[in-house]
Short mmCIF file of C-alpha atoms in Angstrom, two decimals:
data_model
loop_
_atom_site.label_atom_id
_atom_site.label_comp_id
_atom_site.label_asym_id
_atom_site.label_seq_id
_atom_site.Cartn_x
_atom_site.Cartn_y
_atom_site.Cartn_z
CA MET A 78 150.34 77.13 134.48
CA PRO A 79 151.59 76.04 137.91
CA VAL A 80 153.69 78.61 139.73
CA LEU A 81 157.39 78.01 139.20
CA PRO A 82 158.73 76.89 142.61
CA GLU A 83 161.81 79.11 142.33
CA LEU A 84 159.63 82.19 141.82
CA ALA A 85 157.38 81.18 144.71
CA ALA A 86 160.47 80.97 146.92
CA VAL A 87 161.67 84.39 145.80
CA LEU A 88 158.26 85.89 146.53
CA ALA A 89 158.13 84.23 149.94
CA ALA A 90 161.60 85.52 150.81
CA ALA A 91 160.40 89.07 150.11
CA SER A 92 157.08 88.69 151.94
CA ALA A 93 158.28 90.88 154.83
CA ARG A 94 158.54 93.89 152.49
CA THR A 95 155.63 96.05 153.61
CA ARG A 96 156.12 99.05 151.34
CA PRO A 97 155.07 99.17 147.70
CA GLU A 98 157.47 100.17 144.96
CA PRO A 99 157.69 103.88 144.15
CA PRO A 100 155.61 105.09 141.17
CA GLY A 101 157.02 103.49 138.03
CA GLY A 102 158.98 100.87 139.97
CA GLY A 103 162.14 100.85 142.04
CA PRO A 104 165.70 100.75 140.66
CA VAL A 105 166.09 96.96 140.89
CA LEU A 106 162.90 96.24 138.97
CA ARG A 107 163.63 98.90 136.34
CA GLU A 108 167.20 97.66 135.85
CA ALA A 109 165.92 94.10 135.42
CA ALA A 110 163.46 95.29 132.77
CA ARG A 111 166.24 97.21 131.02
CA GLY A 112 168.34 94.05 130.89
CA TYR A 113 165.41 92.01 129.60
CA TRP A 114 164.95 94.34 126.63
CA ASP A 115 168.67 94.77 126.13
CA ARG A 116 168.95 91.01 125.48
CA ARG A 117 166.33 91.47 122.76
CA GLY A 118 168.24 94.22 121.01
CA LEU A 119 166.28 97.12 122.50
CA HIS A 120 168.92 99.12 124.31
CA GLY A 121 168.22 101.92 126.74
CA THR A 122 168.53 103.02 130.34
CA ALA A 123 166.73 102.03 133.52
CA GLY A 124 165.55 105.64 133.73
CA GLY A 125 163.43 105.02 130.63
CA ILE A 126 161.43 102.22 132.25
CA ALA A 127 158.07 102.45 134.04
CA ALA A 128 156.33 99.64 135.91
CA ALA A 129 152.76 99.27 137.15
CA PRO A 130 150.55 96.59 138.71
CA GLY A 131 149.25 95.20 135.43
CA ALA A 132 149.04 96.19 131.79
CA GLN A 133 145.67 97.91 132.03
CA ALA A 134 146.85 100.46 134.60
CA LEU A 135 150.05 101.08 132.67
CA LEU A 136 148.35 101.44 129.29
CA LEU A 137 145.81 103.82 130.82
CA ALA A 138 148.69 105.98 132.06
CA LEU A 139 150.47 105.81 128.70
CA ILE A 140 147.39 106.89 126.75
CA GLY A 141 146.73 109.67 129.22
CA ALA A 142 150.32 110.90 128.93
CA HIS A 143 150.15 111.23 125.15
CA GLY A 144 146.83 112.94 124.51
CA GLY A 145 145.05 113.14 121.17
CA ASP A 146 142.99 110.59 119.28
CA VAL A 147 143.92 106.90 119.44
CA LEU A 148 144.02 104.43 116.55
CA MET A 149 144.13 100.66 116.95
CA PRO A 150 143.72 97.57 114.77
CA ARG A 151 140.48 95.65 114.41
CA PRO A 152 140.31 93.23 116.21
CA CYS A 153 142.41 94.25 119.23
CA PRO A 154 142.72 93.38 122.93
CA ALA A 155 139.43 93.82 124.73
CA ALA A 156 140.68 96.55 127.11
CA TRP A 157 142.08 98.96 124.53
CA MET A 158 138.96 100.75 123.32
CA PRO A 159 137.35 101.07 126.80
CA GLN A 160 140.53 102.58 128.21
CA ALA A 161 140.71 105.24 125.53
CA ARG A 162 137.03 106.04 126.03
CA LEU A 163 137.45 106.16 129.81
CA LEU A 164 140.01 108.93 129.31
CA GLY A 165 137.72 110.77 126.90
CA HIS A 166 140.04 110.18 123.94
CA PRO A 167 138.31 109.55 120.61
CA ALA A 168 139.38 106.11 119.36
CA TYR A 169 139.17 104.51 115.92
CA HIS A 170 139.61 100.99 114.61
CA VAL A 171 141.70 100.32 111.51
CA PRO A 172 141.39 97.10 109.46
CA THR A 173 144.29 94.64 109.58
CA PRO A 174 146.00 93.04 106.58
CA ALA A 175 144.83 89.62 105.41
CA GLU A 176 148.03 87.92 106.56
CA CYS A 177 147.83 88.68 110.28
CA GLY A 178 146.19 90.62 113.07
CA GLY A 179 147.67 93.08 115.54
CA ILE A 180 148.85 95.74 113.10
CA PRO A 181 146.88 98.06 110.83
CA ASP A 182 146.90 97.77 107.08
CA PRO A 183 149.13 100.72 106.12
CA TYR A 184 146.81 102.03 103.42
CA ALA A 185 143.79 101.75 105.68
CA LEU A 186 145.78 103.55 108.38
CA LEU A 187 146.58 106.45 106.07
CA GLU A 188 142.95 106.71 104.98
CA THR A 189 141.74 106.63 108.58
CA VAL A 190 144.17 109.38 109.59
CA ARG A 191 143.07 111.49 106.62
CA ARG A 192 139.39 111.00 107.48
CA VAL A 193 139.83 111.75 111.19
CA ARG A 194 141.72 114.95 110.43
CA ALA A 195 139.11 115.99 107.88
CA GLU A 196 136.50 115.62 110.60
CA GLY A 197 138.49 117.84 112.96
CA GLY A 198 140.18 115.07 114.96
CA ARG A 199 143.80 114.94 116.21
CA PRO A 200 145.20 111.43 115.65
CA LYS A 201 148.30 111.17 117.85
CA LEU A 202 148.70 107.58 119.01
CA LEU A 203 148.70 104.13 117.38
CA LEU A 204 148.37 100.97 119.47
CA LEU A 205 149.51 97.71 117.89
CA SER A 206 150.74 94.24 118.85
CA VAL A 207 153.14 92.35 116.59
CA VAL A 208 152.47 89.17 118.59
CA ASP A 209 148.75 89.54 118.76
CA ASP A 210 145.98 88.93 121.17
CA PRO A 211 143.32 88.01 120.10
CA THR A 212 144.38 86.53 116.74
CA ALA A 213 147.48 84.62 118.01
CA THR A 214 149.40 85.69 114.90
CA VAL A 215 152.91 87.12 114.51
CA ALA A 216 153.10 89.99 112.03
CA LEU A 217 155.55 89.62 109.18
CA PRO A 218 158.51 92.04 109.43
CA GLU A 219 157.76 93.72 106.12
CA LEU A 220 154.18 94.40 107.20
CA VAL A 221 155.35 95.79 110.52
CA ARG A 222 157.78 98.06 108.70
CA GLU A 223 155.13 99.38 106.32
CA ALA A 224 152.63 100.04 109.09
CA CYS A 225 155.18 101.78 111.32
CA GLU A 226 156.58 103.92 108.53
CA ALA A 227 153.06 105.04 107.62
CA ALA A 228 152.32 105.89 111.25
CA VAL A 229 155.55 107.80 111.85
CA ASP A 230 155.19 109.71 108.57
CA GLU A 231 151.80 110.90 109.82
CA GLY A 232 153.24 112.05 113.14
CA LEU A 233 151.79 109.22 115.24
CA HIS A 234 153.56 107.80 118.26
CA ILE A 235 153.37 104.00 118.52
CA ILE A 236 152.72 101.90 121.60
CA SER A 237 153.84 98.37 120.79
CA GLU A 238 152.18 95.80 123.05
CA GLU A 239 154.63 92.88 123.25
CA THR A 240 153.25 90.81 126.11
CA TRP A 241 153.23 87.59 124.09
CA ARG A 242 156.63 87.84 122.39
CA ASP A 243 158.12 85.07 124.57
CA THR A 244 155.28 82.67 123.77
CA VAL A 245 156.00 82.27 120.04
CA HIS A 246 155.32 78.65 119.12
CA ARG A 247 158.14 78.11 116.66
CA PRO A 248 160.84 80.68 117.45
CA ARG A 249 163.35 79.16 115.03
CA ASP A 250 160.93 79.58 112.15
CA THR A 251 159.45 82.95 113.15
CA VAL A 252 161.07 86.33 112.61
CA LEU A 253 159.79 88.72 115.25
CA LEU A 254 160.53 92.37 114.59
CA SER A 255 159.67 94.94 117.23
CA PRO A 256 158.58 98.35 115.95
CA ALA A 257 161.11 99.81 118.39
CA GLU A 258 163.91 98.23 116.35
CA MET A 259 162.83 100.20 113.27
CA CYS A 260 161.62 103.45 114.78
CA PRO A 261 163.50 103.74 118.08
CA ASP A 262 162.53 107.36 118.71
CA ASP A 263 158.82 106.86 118.02
CA VAL A 264 157.88 103.64 119.84
CA THR A 265 157.06 102.87 123.46
CA VAL A 266 157.08 99.13 124.23
CA LEU A 267 154.63 97.64 126.74
CA ALA A 268 154.74 94.12 128.21
CA ASP A 269 152.54 92.43 130.79
CA LEU A 270 154.75 89.92 132.61
CA SER A 271 151.81 87.57 133.15
CA GLY A 272 152.08 86.68 129.46
CA ALA A 273 155.07 84.39 130.01
CA LEU A 274 157.09 85.29 133.10
CA LEU A 275 154.72 85.56 136.08
CA PRO A 276 151.40 84.12 137.26
CA ALA A 277 148.42 86.33 136.49
CA ALA A 278 147.81 86.72 140.23
CA TRP A 279 151.10 88.65 140.56
CA PRO A 280 150.33 91.70 138.40
CA VAL A 281 153.31 93.55 136.94
CA ALA A 282 153.67 95.30 133.58
CA VAL A 283 156.63 97.29 132.31
CA ALA A 284 157.04 99.92 129.60
CA ARG A 285 160.19 100.95 127.76
CA PHE A 286 160.33 104.56 126.56
CA PRO A 287 162.50 105.94 123.73
CA ASP A 288 165.70 107.71 124.70
CA THR A 289 164.57 111.20 123.69
CA ALA A 290 163.73 114.45 125.45
CA ARG A 291 160.10 114.21 124.32
CA ALA A 292 159.84 110.67 125.69
CA ALA A 293 161.28 111.84 129.02
CA VAL A 294 158.38 114.28 129.33
CA ARG A 295 155.89 111.49 128.56
CA HIS A 296 157.62 109.23 131.05
CA ALA A 297 157.20 111.88 133.74
CA ARG A 298 153.51 112.32 132.85
CA THR A 299 153.03 108.56 133.00
CA LEU A 300 154.50 108.47 136.52
CA ASP A 301 152.21 111.33 137.54
CA ILE A 302 149.16 109.38 136.38
CA LEU A 303 150.31 106.17 138.07
CA THR A 304 150.79 108.17 141.26
CA ALA A 305 147.30 109.66 141.01
CA LEU A 306 145.85 106.19 140.45
CA GLY A 307 147.80 104.68 143.31
CA ALA A 308 149.01 102.12 140.76
CA LEU A 309 152.07 100.86 142.63
CA VAL A 310 153.65 97.43 142.32
CA ALA A 311 153.59 95.42 145.56
CA GLY A 312 157.07 95.07 147.07
CA PRO A 313 157.23 91.23 147.20
CA VAL A 314 155.79 90.95 143.69
CA ALA A 315 158.37 93.44 142.37
CA HIS A 316 161.12 91.26 143.86
CA ALA A 317 159.79 88.18 142.05
CA ALA A 318 159.30 90.15 138.83
CA ALA A 319 162.90 91.39 138.87
CA HIS A 320 164.08 87.80 139.33
CA ALA A 321 161.93 86.58 136.43
CA LEU A 322 163.08 89.43 134.18
CA GLY A 323 166.66 88.31 134.81
CA GLU A 324 165.71 85.06 133.05
CA PRO A 325 167.66 82.47 135.06
CA ASP A 326 167.80 78.98 133.59
CA SER A 327 164.67 77.80 135.40
CA VAL A 328 162.60 80.67 134.04
CA ARG A 329 163.87 80.18 130.49
CA ASP A 330 163.15 76.47 130.72
CA ARG A 331 159.59 77.14 131.92
CA ILE A 332 158.97 79.60 129.08
CA GLN A 333 160.20 77.08 126.51
CA ARG A 334 158.19 74.21 127.99
CA ALA A 335 155.01 76.29 128.14
CA ALA A 336 155.47 77.46 124.55
CA ALA A 337 156.05 73.89 123.34
CA LEU A 338 152.94 72.68 125.18
CA ASN A 339 150.77 75.46 123.80
CA THR A 340 152.13 74.83 120.31
CA GLU A 341 150.82 71.27 120.29
CA VAL A 342 147.52 71.90 122.04
CA ALA A 343 146.67 75.02 120.03
CA ALA A 344 147.46 73.20 116.78
CA ALA A 345 145.12 70.36 117.77
CA ALA A 346 142.36 72.83 118.66
CA HIS A 347 142.95 74.60 115.35
CA ARG A 348 142.50 71.33 113.45
CA ALA A 349 139.23 70.70 115.27
CA VAL A 350 137.92 74.16 114.38
CA LEU A 351 138.86 73.78 110.71
CA GLY A 352 137.29 70.32 110.67
CA SER A 353 133.92 71.88 111.40
CA GLY A 354 134.17 74.13 108.35
CA ALA A 355 134.99 77.27 110.37
CA LEU A 356 137.97 79.48 109.59
CA ALA A 357 140.97 80.40 111.75
CA ARG A 358 144.50 81.51 111.09
CA PRO A 359 147.06 79.01 112.40
CA PRO A 360 147.98 80.06 115.96
CA GLU A 361 151.60 81.23 116.13
CA ALA A 362 151.88 82.43 119.73
CA GLY A 363 150.06 82.60 123.04
CA CYS A 364 147.48 80.16 124.38
CA HIS A 365 144.45 80.85 122.22
CA LEU A 366 143.14 81.06 118.68
CA TYR A 367 140.64 83.32 116.95
CA ALA A 368 137.96 81.55 114.94
CA ASP A 369 135.49 82.81 112.35
CA LEU A 370 132.33 80.70 112.32
CA GLY A 371 130.81 82.68 109.46
CA PRO A 372 130.77 79.62 107.15
CA LEU A 373 128.55 77.89 109.73
CA ARG A 374 126.03 80.74 109.92
CA SER A 375 123.05 78.73 108.65
CA ARG A 376 123.62 75.92 111.13
CA LEU A 377 124.15 78.39 113.99
CA ALA A 378 121.03 80.35 113.06
CA GLY A 379 119.05 77.16 113.51
CA LEU A 380 120.41 77.03 117.06
CA GLY A 381 119.40 80.64 117.73
CA VAL A 382 122.91 82.04 117.23
CA THR A 383 122.97 85.04 114.88
CA ASP A 384 125.68 87.33 116.29
CA SER A 385 128.87 87.18 118.34
CA MET A 386 127.10 87.82 121.65
CA GLU A 387 124.89 84.79 121.11
CA LEU A 388 127.89 82.81 119.84
CA GLU A 389 129.78 83.65 123.03
CA GLU A 390 126.89 82.45 125.17
CA TYR A 391 126.43 79.28 123.14
CA LEU A 392 130.09 78.21 123.05
CA THR A 393 130.76 79.17 126.67
CA GLY A 394 127.90 76.90 127.69
CA ARG A 395 128.94 74.01 125.44
CA LEU A 396 132.68 74.21 126.15
CA GLY A 397 132.34 74.91 129.85
CA ALA A 398 134.95 77.68 129.56
CA PRO A 399 134.87 81.36 128.57
CA ALA A 400 134.67 81.91 124.82
CA PRO A 401 134.50 85.71 124.37
CA GLY A 402 132.89 86.85 121.16
CA GLY A 403 134.57 89.06 118.61
CA HIS A 404 132.47 92.09 119.60
CA ARG A 405 134.64 92.34 122.71
CA PHE A 406 137.70 92.85 120.50
CA GLY A 407 136.25 95.48 118.21
CA ASP A 408 134.84 93.18 115.54
CA GLU A 409 131.34 93.83 114.25
CA LEU A 410 128.56 92.27 116.30
CA GLY A 411 127.19 90.46 113.27
CA ALA A 412 130.51 88.72 112.58
CA LEU A 413 130.53 85.23 114.11
CA ARG A 414 134.04 85.39 115.57
CA VAL A 415 135.27 84.09 118.89
CA ARG A 416 138.49 83.85 120.90
CA LEU A 417 139.12 80.29 122.10
CA GLY A 418 141.56 79.82 124.95
CA THR A 419 143.55 76.59 125.13
CA GLY A 420 144.22 76.76 128.88
CA PRO A 421 141.17 74.62 129.80
CA LEU A 422 142.49 71.86 127.53
CA LEU A 423 145.62 71.42 129.65
CA GLY A 424 143.84 70.00 132.67
CA ALA A 425 141.20 70.81 135.27
CA THR A 426 143.50 70.60 138.31
CA PRO A 427 146.97 71.94 139.18
CA GLN A 428 148.28 68.37 139.13
CA GLN A 429 146.94 67.73 135.63
CA ARG A 430 148.36 70.99 134.33
CA ALA A 431 151.75 70.14 135.86
CA GLU A 432 151.62 66.74 134.13
CA SER A 433 150.82 68.44 130.83
CA LEU A 434 153.75 70.79 131.24
CA ALA A 435 156.19 67.97 131.99
CA ALA A 436 154.96 65.53 129.34
CA ALA A 437 157.07 64.82 126.26
CA LYS A 438 153.86 64.00 124.34
CA PRO A 439 151.09 65.97 126.06
CA LEU A 440 148.42 65.07 123.49
CA GLU A 441 148.71 61.44 124.62
CA LEU A 442 147.82 62.26 128.22
CA ALA A 443 144.36 60.96 129.07
CA HIS A 444 143.03 64.26 130.43
CA VAL A 445 144.35 66.28 127.49
CA ALA A 446 143.05 63.80 124.91
CA ARG A 447 139.64 63.77 126.60
CA ALA A 448 139.47 67.57 126.72
CA LEU A 449 140.42 67.83 123.04
CA ASP A 450 137.81 65.21 122.10
CA ASP A 451 135.13 67.17 123.95
CA PHE A 452 136.31 70.40 122.31
CA ALA A 453 136.24 68.82 118.85
CA ALA A 454 132.78 67.35 119.46
CA VAL A 455 131.30 70.80 120.09
CA PHE A 456 132.51 72.00 116.70
CA ALA A 457 131.68 68.72 114.92
CA ASP A 458 128.05 69.25 115.95
CA LEU A 459 128.04 72.47 113.91
CA ARG A 460 128.91 70.84 110.62
#
């Protein structure tokens, strides 16, 4: 998306700031993050906030601060498993329920915990995302509750990745329940502001810790790791991030416009994928969808595509845009799954993307219609 002019002005006004933020973020940034979560019913103090230059650095610090084995759903964000392995923490995938991605099936979670302990492991941490990347689904509240209760009963701490919560396509029809609302003492919330609030080139992520003595110790460990990594938020970027977290009218309007645009474009892409005979859950958030081309296996085999690595190469070449295969998200290599981003469908130039964002009927724009036709043609050829 084009940079919001108001945020660009805020960043420019702070460009003379030559010092980075202190480890975990300065008081203005942390207070802004506290207010952001307070407006979403997650109350706490600015002292329980930590910020870093991007979600990967912050998640690495959070995993390192907790110790023990890590569990995560299958599929999951591409960075999760490598980060756990980088720290030397054993990590395990847990199947998701049929209805959504992002959270583990509670019974599968209990069985995985039992098996890991029987093998001498120490499961301590569960990563999940109720508004999920890669599947673009929003977990039903009752499923979130069951998964979180199972995790807490087994002594697991939960890191809830909520980067995409402000990108829900139909907020009036979607009930979004954060695990921190149910288990406030056992959940740390993580959000990458590039999901909805900031451009990806201005990296800032924030974490909200529980208000407990144990969480205070983990918060301190997290700051120690961020310090050792030199993972400090740039001063001008922190100023812009604090402004965005305050959610002035212009920022709220941009979030709503972007969500409305992605709702229409993702739905059109979803129809094209289903029209080919492939499978995909309806996208409910974000700017992507997750497709299963298993039903097209015979046709793809004739094209030399037999696994997700080959599917990634094939679709990336045909679409002219990255189409990462499911193996990057923890799915089995033999499964023909792929994450399809909708960003390339919005326009090839900043001007076209700005037109898409401003349009009342974006699907009727010539460049969007042409991009969707090309997208649909790639999948129609696989029928």
